[in-house]
mmCIF file of C-alpha atoms in Angstrom:
data_model
loop_
_atom_site.group_PDB
_atom_site.id
_atom_site.type_symbol
_atom_site.label_atom_id
_atom_site.label_comp_id
_atom_site.label_asym_id
_atom_site.label_seq_id
_atom_site.Cartn_x
_atom_site.Cartn_y
_atom_site.Cartn_z
ATOM 1 C CA UNK A 1 -0.135 -0.079 0.043
ATOM 2 C CA UNK A 2 1.163 3.550 -0.518
ATOM 3 C CA UNK A 3 2.304 5.402 2.140
ATOM 4 C CA UNK A 4 2.390 8.569 0.663
ATOM 5 C CA UNK A 5 -0.018 9.621 -1.823
ATOM 6 C CA UNK A 6 0.024 12.886 -3.973
ATOM 7 C CA UNK A 7 -2.979 12.165 -5.833
ATOM 8 C CA UNK A 8 -2.052 15.219 -8.081
ATOM 9 C CA UNK A 9 0.704 14.079 -10.875
ATOM 10 C CA UNK A 10 0.437 17.392 -12.672
ATOM 11 C CA UNK A 11 -0.693 21.008 -12.162
ATOM 12 C CA UNK A 12 -0.371 24.135 -14.340
ATOM 13 C CA UNK A 13 -1.343 27.431 -12.894
ATOM 14 C CA UNK A 14 -0.846 31.003 -14.850
ATOM 15 C CA UNK A 15 1.784 33.335 -12.446
ATOM 16 C CA UNK A 16 0.135 35.106 -9.389
ATOM 17 C CA UNK A 17 -2.244 32.002 -8.830
ATOM 18 C CA UNK A 18 -2.359 30.157 -5.668
ATOM 19 C CA UNK A 19 -1.826 26.756 -5.854
ATOM 20 C CA UNK A 20 -2.543 23.882 -3.259
ATOM 21 C CA UNK A 21 -0.666 20.624 -3.729
ATOM 22 C CA UNK A 22 -2.260 17.467 -1.651
ATOM 23 C CA UNK A 23 -0.496 15.049 0.703
ATOM 24 C CA UNK A 24 -2.030 11.854 2.100
ATOM 25 C CA UNK A 25 -0.095 9.454 4.376
ATOM 26 C CA UNK A 26 -0.610 6.138 5.978
ATOM 27 C CA UNK A 27 1.186 5.196 8.942
ATOM 28 C CA UNK A 28 0.485 3.048 12.167
ATOM 29 C CA UNK A 29 3.065 4.774 14.445
ATOM 30 C CA UNK A 30 2.027 7.515 17.080
ATOM 31 C CA UNK A 31 5.541 8.899 16.140
ATOM 32 C CA UNK A 32 6.418 10.194 12.821
ATOM 33 C CA UNK A 33 7.620 13.070 10.198
ATOM 34 C CA UNK A 34 5.982 14.599 7.736
ATOM 35 C CA UNK A 35 8.489 16.900 4.993
ATOM 36 C CA UNK A 36 8.237 18.897 1.696
ATOM 37 C CA UNK A 37 10.883 18.664 -0.787
ATOM 38 C CA UNK A 38 10.991 20.357 -3.655
ATOM 39 C CA UNK A 39 13.150 19.556 -6.866
ATOM 40 C CA UNK A 40 13.784 21.608 -9.547
ATOM 41 C CA UNK A 41 14.725 20.814 -13.442
ATOM 42 C CA UNK A 42 18.239 20.484 -12.034
ATOM 43 C CA UNK A 43 17.595 17.815 -10.068
ATOM 44 C CA UNK A 44 18.556 18.381 -6.477
ATOM 45 C CA UNK A 45 16.433 17.929 -3.405
ATOM 46 C CA UNK A 46 15.731 20.959 -1.686
ATOM 47 C CA UNK A 47 14.150 20.971 1.862
ATOM 48 C CA UNK A 48 11.077 23.148 2.518
ATOM 49 C CA UNK A 49 9.760 21.693 5.888
ATOM 50 C CA UNK A 50 9.431 19.104 8.756
ATOM 51 C CA UNK A 51 6.374 18.856 10.847
ATOM 52 C CA UNK A 52 6.300 15.951 13.336
ATOM 53 C CA UNK A 53 3.161 14.209 14.617
ATOM 54 C CA UNK A 54 2.156 16.160 17.528
ATOM 55 C CA UNK A 55 2.617 19.444 15.972
ATOM 56 C CA UNK A 56 -0.941 20.011 14.272
ATOM 57 C CA UNK A 57 -0.228 23.733 14.088
ATOM 58 C CA UNK A 58 -0.248 25.489 10.564
ATOM 59 C CA UNK A 59 2.711 27.107 9.446
ATOM 60 C CA UNK A 60 3.487 30.092 7.120
ATOM 61 C CA UNK A 61 6.907 30.991 5.744
ATOM 62 C CA UNK A 62 6.427 33.852 3.187
ATOM 63 C CA UNK A 63 4.650 32.752 -0.253
ATOM 64 C CA UNK A 64 4.642 28.963 1.734
ATOM 65 C CA UNK A 65 1.997 27.526 4.107
ATOM 66 C CA UNK A 66 1.044 23.868 5.140
ATOM 67 C CA UNK A 67 -1.802 22.681 6.788
ATOM 68 C CA UNK A 68 -1.094 19.722 8.628
ATOM 69 C CA UNK A 69 -4.732 17.666 9.754
ATOM 70 C CA UNK A 70 -3.957 14.422 11.940
ATOM 71 C CA UNK A 71 -8.121 13.650 11.569
ATOM 72 C CA UNK A 72 -7.548 13.355 7.739
ATOM 73 C CA UNK A 73 -3.984 12.083 7.249
ATOM 74 C CA UNK A 74 -3.171 15.022 5.143
ATOM 75 C CA UNK A 75 -0.362 17.659 4.888
ATOM 76 C CA UNK A 76 -1.221 20.054 2.176
ATOM 77 C CA UNK A 77 1.079 22.426 0.798
ATOM 78 C CA UNK A 78 0.133 25.879 -0.410
ATOM 79 C CA UNK A 79 2.001 28.464 -2.466
ATOM 80 C CA UNK A 80 0.607 31.889 -2.794
ATOM 81 C CA UNK A 81 1.156 33.832 -5.707
ATOM 82 C CA UNK A 82 3.350 31.378 -7.663
ATOM 83 C CA UNK A 83 6.040 32.402 -9.543
ATOM 84 C CA UNK A 84 7.504 30.760 -12.733
ATOM 85 C CA UNK A 85 10.339 29.683 -10.218
ATOM 86 C CA UNK A 86 8.026 27.552 -8.375
ATOM 87 C CA UNK A 87 8.175 25.645 -11.207
ATOM 88 C CA UNK A 88 9.252 22.214 -9.668
ATOM 89 C CA UNK A 89 8.417 18.262 -8.567
ATOM 90 C CA UNK A 90 7.488 18.664 -5.343
ATOM 91 C CA UNK A 91 7.672 15.440 -3.119
ATOM 92 C CA UNK A 92 6.040 14.964 0.078
ATOM 93 C CA UNK A 93 7.506 12.249 2.345
ATOM 94 C CA UNK A 94 7.356 10.130 5.442
ATOM 95 C CA UNK A 95 9.662 9.008 8.275
ATOM 96 C CA UNK A 96 8.012 6.323 10.329
ATOM 97 C CA UNK A 97 10.009 6.579 13.863
ATOM 98 C CA UNK A 98 9.159 3.610 15.609
ATOM 99 C CA UNK A 99 8.484 1.295 12.805
ATOM 100 C CA UNK A 100 11.238 2.554 9.922
ATOM 101 C CA UNK A 101 13.682 4.719 11.958
ATOM 102 C CA UNK A 102 14.613 7.780 9.934
ATOM 103 C CA UNK A 103 14.206 6.196 6.605
ATOM 104 C CA UNK A 104 11.994 8.442 4.066
ATOM 105 C CA UNK A 105 9.369 7.483 1.945
ATOM 106 C CA UNK A 106 8.356 9.875 -1.007
ATOM 107 C CA UNK A 107 5.428 10.246 -2.549
ATOM 108 C CA UNK A 108 5.221 10.065 -6.246
ATOM 109 C CA UNK A 109 5.607 13.843 -6.692
ATOM 110 C CA UNK A 110 3.152 16.499 -7.992
ATOM 111 C CA UNK A 111 4.910 18.279 -11.424
ATOM 112 C CA UNK A 112 4.095 22.152 -10.588
ATOM 113 C CA UNK A 113 4.180 24.258 -14.059
ATOM 114 C CA UNK A 114 3.726 27.984 -13.298
ATOM 115 C CA UNK A 115 3.342 29.795 -16.860
ATOM 116 C CA UNK A 116 4.047 33.430 -17.345
ATOM 117 C CA UNK B 1 28.504 25.957 5.533
ATOM 118 C CA UNK B 2 30.061 22.600 4.185
ATOM 119 C CA UNK B 3 27.215 20.164 2.555
ATOM 120 C CA UNK B 4 27.045 16.919 1.413
ATOM 121 C CA UNK B 5 29.513 16.170 -1.499
ATOM 122 C CA UNK B 6 29.174 13.305 -3.769
ATOM 123 C CA UNK B 7 31.042 11.866 -6.754
ATOM 124 C CA UNK B 8 31.213 12.067 -9.540
ATOM 125 C CA UNK B 9 28.269 13.734 -10.548
ATOM 126 C CA UNK B 10 27.507 12.114 -13.815
ATOM 127 C CA UNK B 11 28.851 8.534 -14.533
ATOM 128 C CA UNK B 12 28.425 6.628 -17.733
ATOM 129 C CA UNK B 13 28.746 2.812 -17.918
ATOM 130 C CA UNK B 14 27.928 -0.073 -20.096
ATOM 131 C CA UNK B 15 26.089 -2.864 -19.021
ATOM 132 C CA UNK B 16 27.719 -5.477 -16.914
ATOM 133 C CA UNK B 17 30.011 -3.013 -15.684
ATOM 134 C CA UNK B 18 30.980 -1.767 -12.329
ATOM 135 C CA UNK B 19 30.224 1.287 -10.845
ATOM 136 C CA UNK B 20 31.447 3.066 -7.398
ATOM 137 C CA UNK B 21 29.396 6.114 -6.265
ATOM 138 C CA UNK B 22 31.191 8.218 -3.213
ATOM 139 C CA UNK B 23 29.268 9.994 -0.828
ATOM 140 C CA UNK B 24 31.369 12.688 2.281
ATOM 141 C CA UNK B 25 28.764 13.684 4.774
ATOM 142 C CA UNK B 26 28.617 17.039 6.286
ATOM 143 C CA UNK B 27 31.559 17.167 9.036
ATOM 144 C CA UNK B 28 30.710 15.364 12.327
ATOM 145 C CA UNK B 29 27.226 13.656 10.782
ATOM 146 C CA UNK B 30 27.881 9.975 11.610
ATOM 147 C CA UNK B 31 24.920 8.473 9.291
ATOM 148 C CA UNK B 32 24.601 8.060 5.869
ATOM 149 C CA UNK B 33 21.692 7.163 3.455
ATOM 150 C CA UNK B 34 21.548 6.097 -0.178
ATOM 151 C CA UNK B 35 18.321 6.832 -2.273
ATOM 152 C CA UNK B 36 17.743 5.709 -5.680
ATOM 153 C CA UNK B 37 15.331 7.650 -7.975
ATOM 154 C CA UNK B 38 14.714 6.579 -11.252
ATOM 155 C CA UNK B 39 13.639 8.576 -14.103
ATOM 156 C CA UNK B 40 10.131 10.115 -13.327
ATOM 157 C CA UNK B 41 10.031 8.500 -10.330
ATOM 158 C CA UNK B 42 10.387 9.627 -6.309
ATOM 159 C CA UNK B 43 13.388 8.631 -4.357
ATOM 160 C CA UNK B 44 13.478 5.162 -2.865
ATOM 161 C CA UNK B 45 15.557 4.275 0.074
ATOM 162 C CA UNK B 46 18.194 1.748 -0.580
ATOM 163 C CA UNK B 47 20.245 1.543 2.820
ATOM 164 C CA UNK B 48 21.835 3.495 5.510
ATOM 165 C CA UNK B 49 24.830 3.257 7.710
ATOM 166 C CA UNK B 50 25.301 4.584 11.661
ATOM 167 C CA UNK B 51 28.970 4.628 12.988
ATOM 168 C CA UNK B 52 30.068 2.483 10.146
ATOM 169 C CA UNK B 53 27.760 -0.102 10.851
ATOM 170 C CA UNK B 54 24.380 -0.634 8.372
ATOM 171 C CA UNK B 55 21.588 0.285 10.439
ATOM 172 C CA UNK B 56 18.832 -0.196 8.046
ATOM 173 C CA UNK B 57 18.123 -1.686 4.484
ATOM 174 C CA UNK B 58 15.318 -1.149 1.838
ATOM 175 C CA UNK B 59 15.297 -2.220 -2.151
ATOM 176 C CA UNK B 60 18.810 -2.436 -2.382
ATOM 177 C CA UNK B 61 19.534 -5.154 -5.390
ATOM 178 C CA UNK B 62 21.879 -7.763 -4.204
ATOM 179 C CA UNK B 63 24.168 -6.664 -6.945
ATOM 180 C CA UNK B 64 24.723 -3.848 -5.163
ATOM 181 C CA UNK B 65 26.744 -3.338 -2.012
ATOM 182 C CA UNK B 66 27.649 -0.313 0.337
ATOM 183 C CA UNK B 67 29.691 0.615 3.447
ATOM 184 C CA UNK B 68 30.708 3.292 5.846
ATOM 185 C CA UNK B 69 34.364 4.026 6.569
ATOM 186 C CA UNK B 70 36.255 5.316 9.419
ATOM 187 C CA UNK B 71 36.195 8.760 8.037
ATOM 188 C CA UNK B 72 32.361 8.531 7.798
ATOM 189 C CA UNK B 73 32.562 8.650 3.884
ATOM 190 C CA UNK B 74 30.252 6.044 1.916
ATOM 191 C CA UNK B 75 30.704 3.991 -1.285
ATOM 192 C CA UNK B 76 27.719 2.643 -2.579
ATOM 193 C CA UNK B 77 29.375 -0.481 -5.286
ATOM 194 C CA UNK B 78 26.780 -1.445 -8.488
ATOM 195 C CA UNK B 79 28.102 -4.715 -10.088
ATOM 196 C CA UNK B 80 26.603 -6.273 -13.104
ATOM 197 C CA UNK B 81 24.873 -2.937 -14.120
ATOM 198 C CA UNK B 82 21.790 -3.032 -15.994
ATOM 199 C CA UNK B 83 20.051 -0.613 -17.786
ATOM 200 C CA UNK B 84 17.098 -0.124 -15.154
ATOM 201 C CA UNK B 85 19.937 1.066 -13.095
ATOM 202 C CA UNK B 86 20.043 3.892 -14.502
ATOM 203 C CA UNK B 87 18.926 7.070 -11.815
ATOM 204 C CA UNK B 88 19.876 9.655 -9.595
ATOM 205 C CA UNK B 89 21.710 8.720 -7.064
ATOM 206 C CA UNK B 90 21.056 10.344 -3.574
ATOM 207 C CA UNK B 91 23.112 10.537 -0.458
ATOM 208 C CA UNK B 92 22.211 12.354 2.643
ATOM 209 C CA UNK B 93 23.809 12.575 5.931
ATOM 210 C CA UNK B 94 22.681 13.129 9.563
ATOM 211 C CA UNK B 95 24.041 13.279 13.341
ATOM 212 C CA UNK B 96 22.984 10.867 15.221
ATOM 213 C CA UNK B 97 19.696 10.120 13.095
ATOM 214 C CA UNK B 98 19.294 6.242 14.389
ATOM 215 C CA UNK B 99 16.864 6.929 17.500
ATOM 216 C CA UNK B 100 13.100 7.869 17.448
ATOM 217 C CA UNK B 101 13.528 8.176 21.162
ATOM 218 C CA UNK B 102 15.931 10.934 20.859
ATOM 219 C CA UNK B 103 13.522 12.947 17.876
ATOM 220 C CA UNK B 104 14.503 13.130 14.044
ATOM 221 C CA UNK B 105 17.766 14.190 13.002
ATOM 222 C CA UNK B 106 17.078 16.274 9.274
ATOM 223 C CA UNK B 107 18.773 14.581 6.311
ATOM 224 C CA UNK B 108 20.717 16.765 4.427
ATOM 225 C CA UNK B 109 20.722 15.595 0.773
ATOM 226 C CA UNK B 110 23.739 15.751 -1.783
ATOM 227 C CA UNK B 111 23.525 16.681 -4.951
ATOM 228 C CA UNK B 112 22.892 13.533 -6.858
ATOM 229 C CA UNK B 113 25.198 11.414 -8.807
ATOM 230 C CA UNK B 114 23.533 10.624 -12.422
ATOM 231 C CA UNK B 115 23.982 7.242 -13.588
ATOM 232 C CA UNK B 116 23.486 6.245 -17.076
ATOM 233 C CA UNK B 117 24.037 2.823 -18.226
ATOM 234 C CA UNK B 118 24.145 1.928 -21.920
#
């Protein structure tokens, strides 16, 4: 079973639009961590955020915001006023500390294209 | 700040050849992770080492082996290469990332090695 599901394979928006990337996860651990990474065309993995299972506070960082809801096992990522430079593949990832240690399990990724 | 170094950045090999990828963790980091990302796919965990001992094993083929040396750098050895081994291989390092009871220690990713098998 897919532990991390990113149902949106590709999203295309026009610059300045807001866009939300969905992430649904599955785990039986009570202690786990969720992440978002950005992978631009150059290929490197850029860390965006980490959230632990005990902290459901939403977070905002500039144009980025994250909504963590344990009740729906979701950790969604919103980019406000998108820019062309936001074009990349975005991965949601899970670390199940109790069962799998620190290894990261990634979702299949969402390709975001921001058009000028 | 020093980052994770991977070498080579690009590697082209023929089928059935061998390849060795190297990873130099951030200074003082004691844990190294290897991930494989095939074209259009998400990164898949291969193996990790803590203090030179294998700490976790994922979907690593038997043709692959890895180790962590006394200076904490790690090498991923790949033999009998197949076309399907063409991928981006990431190394990540962390400081004491093995115990959930002590919380999570962030993995810092290297730039990756792009392996092409012809």
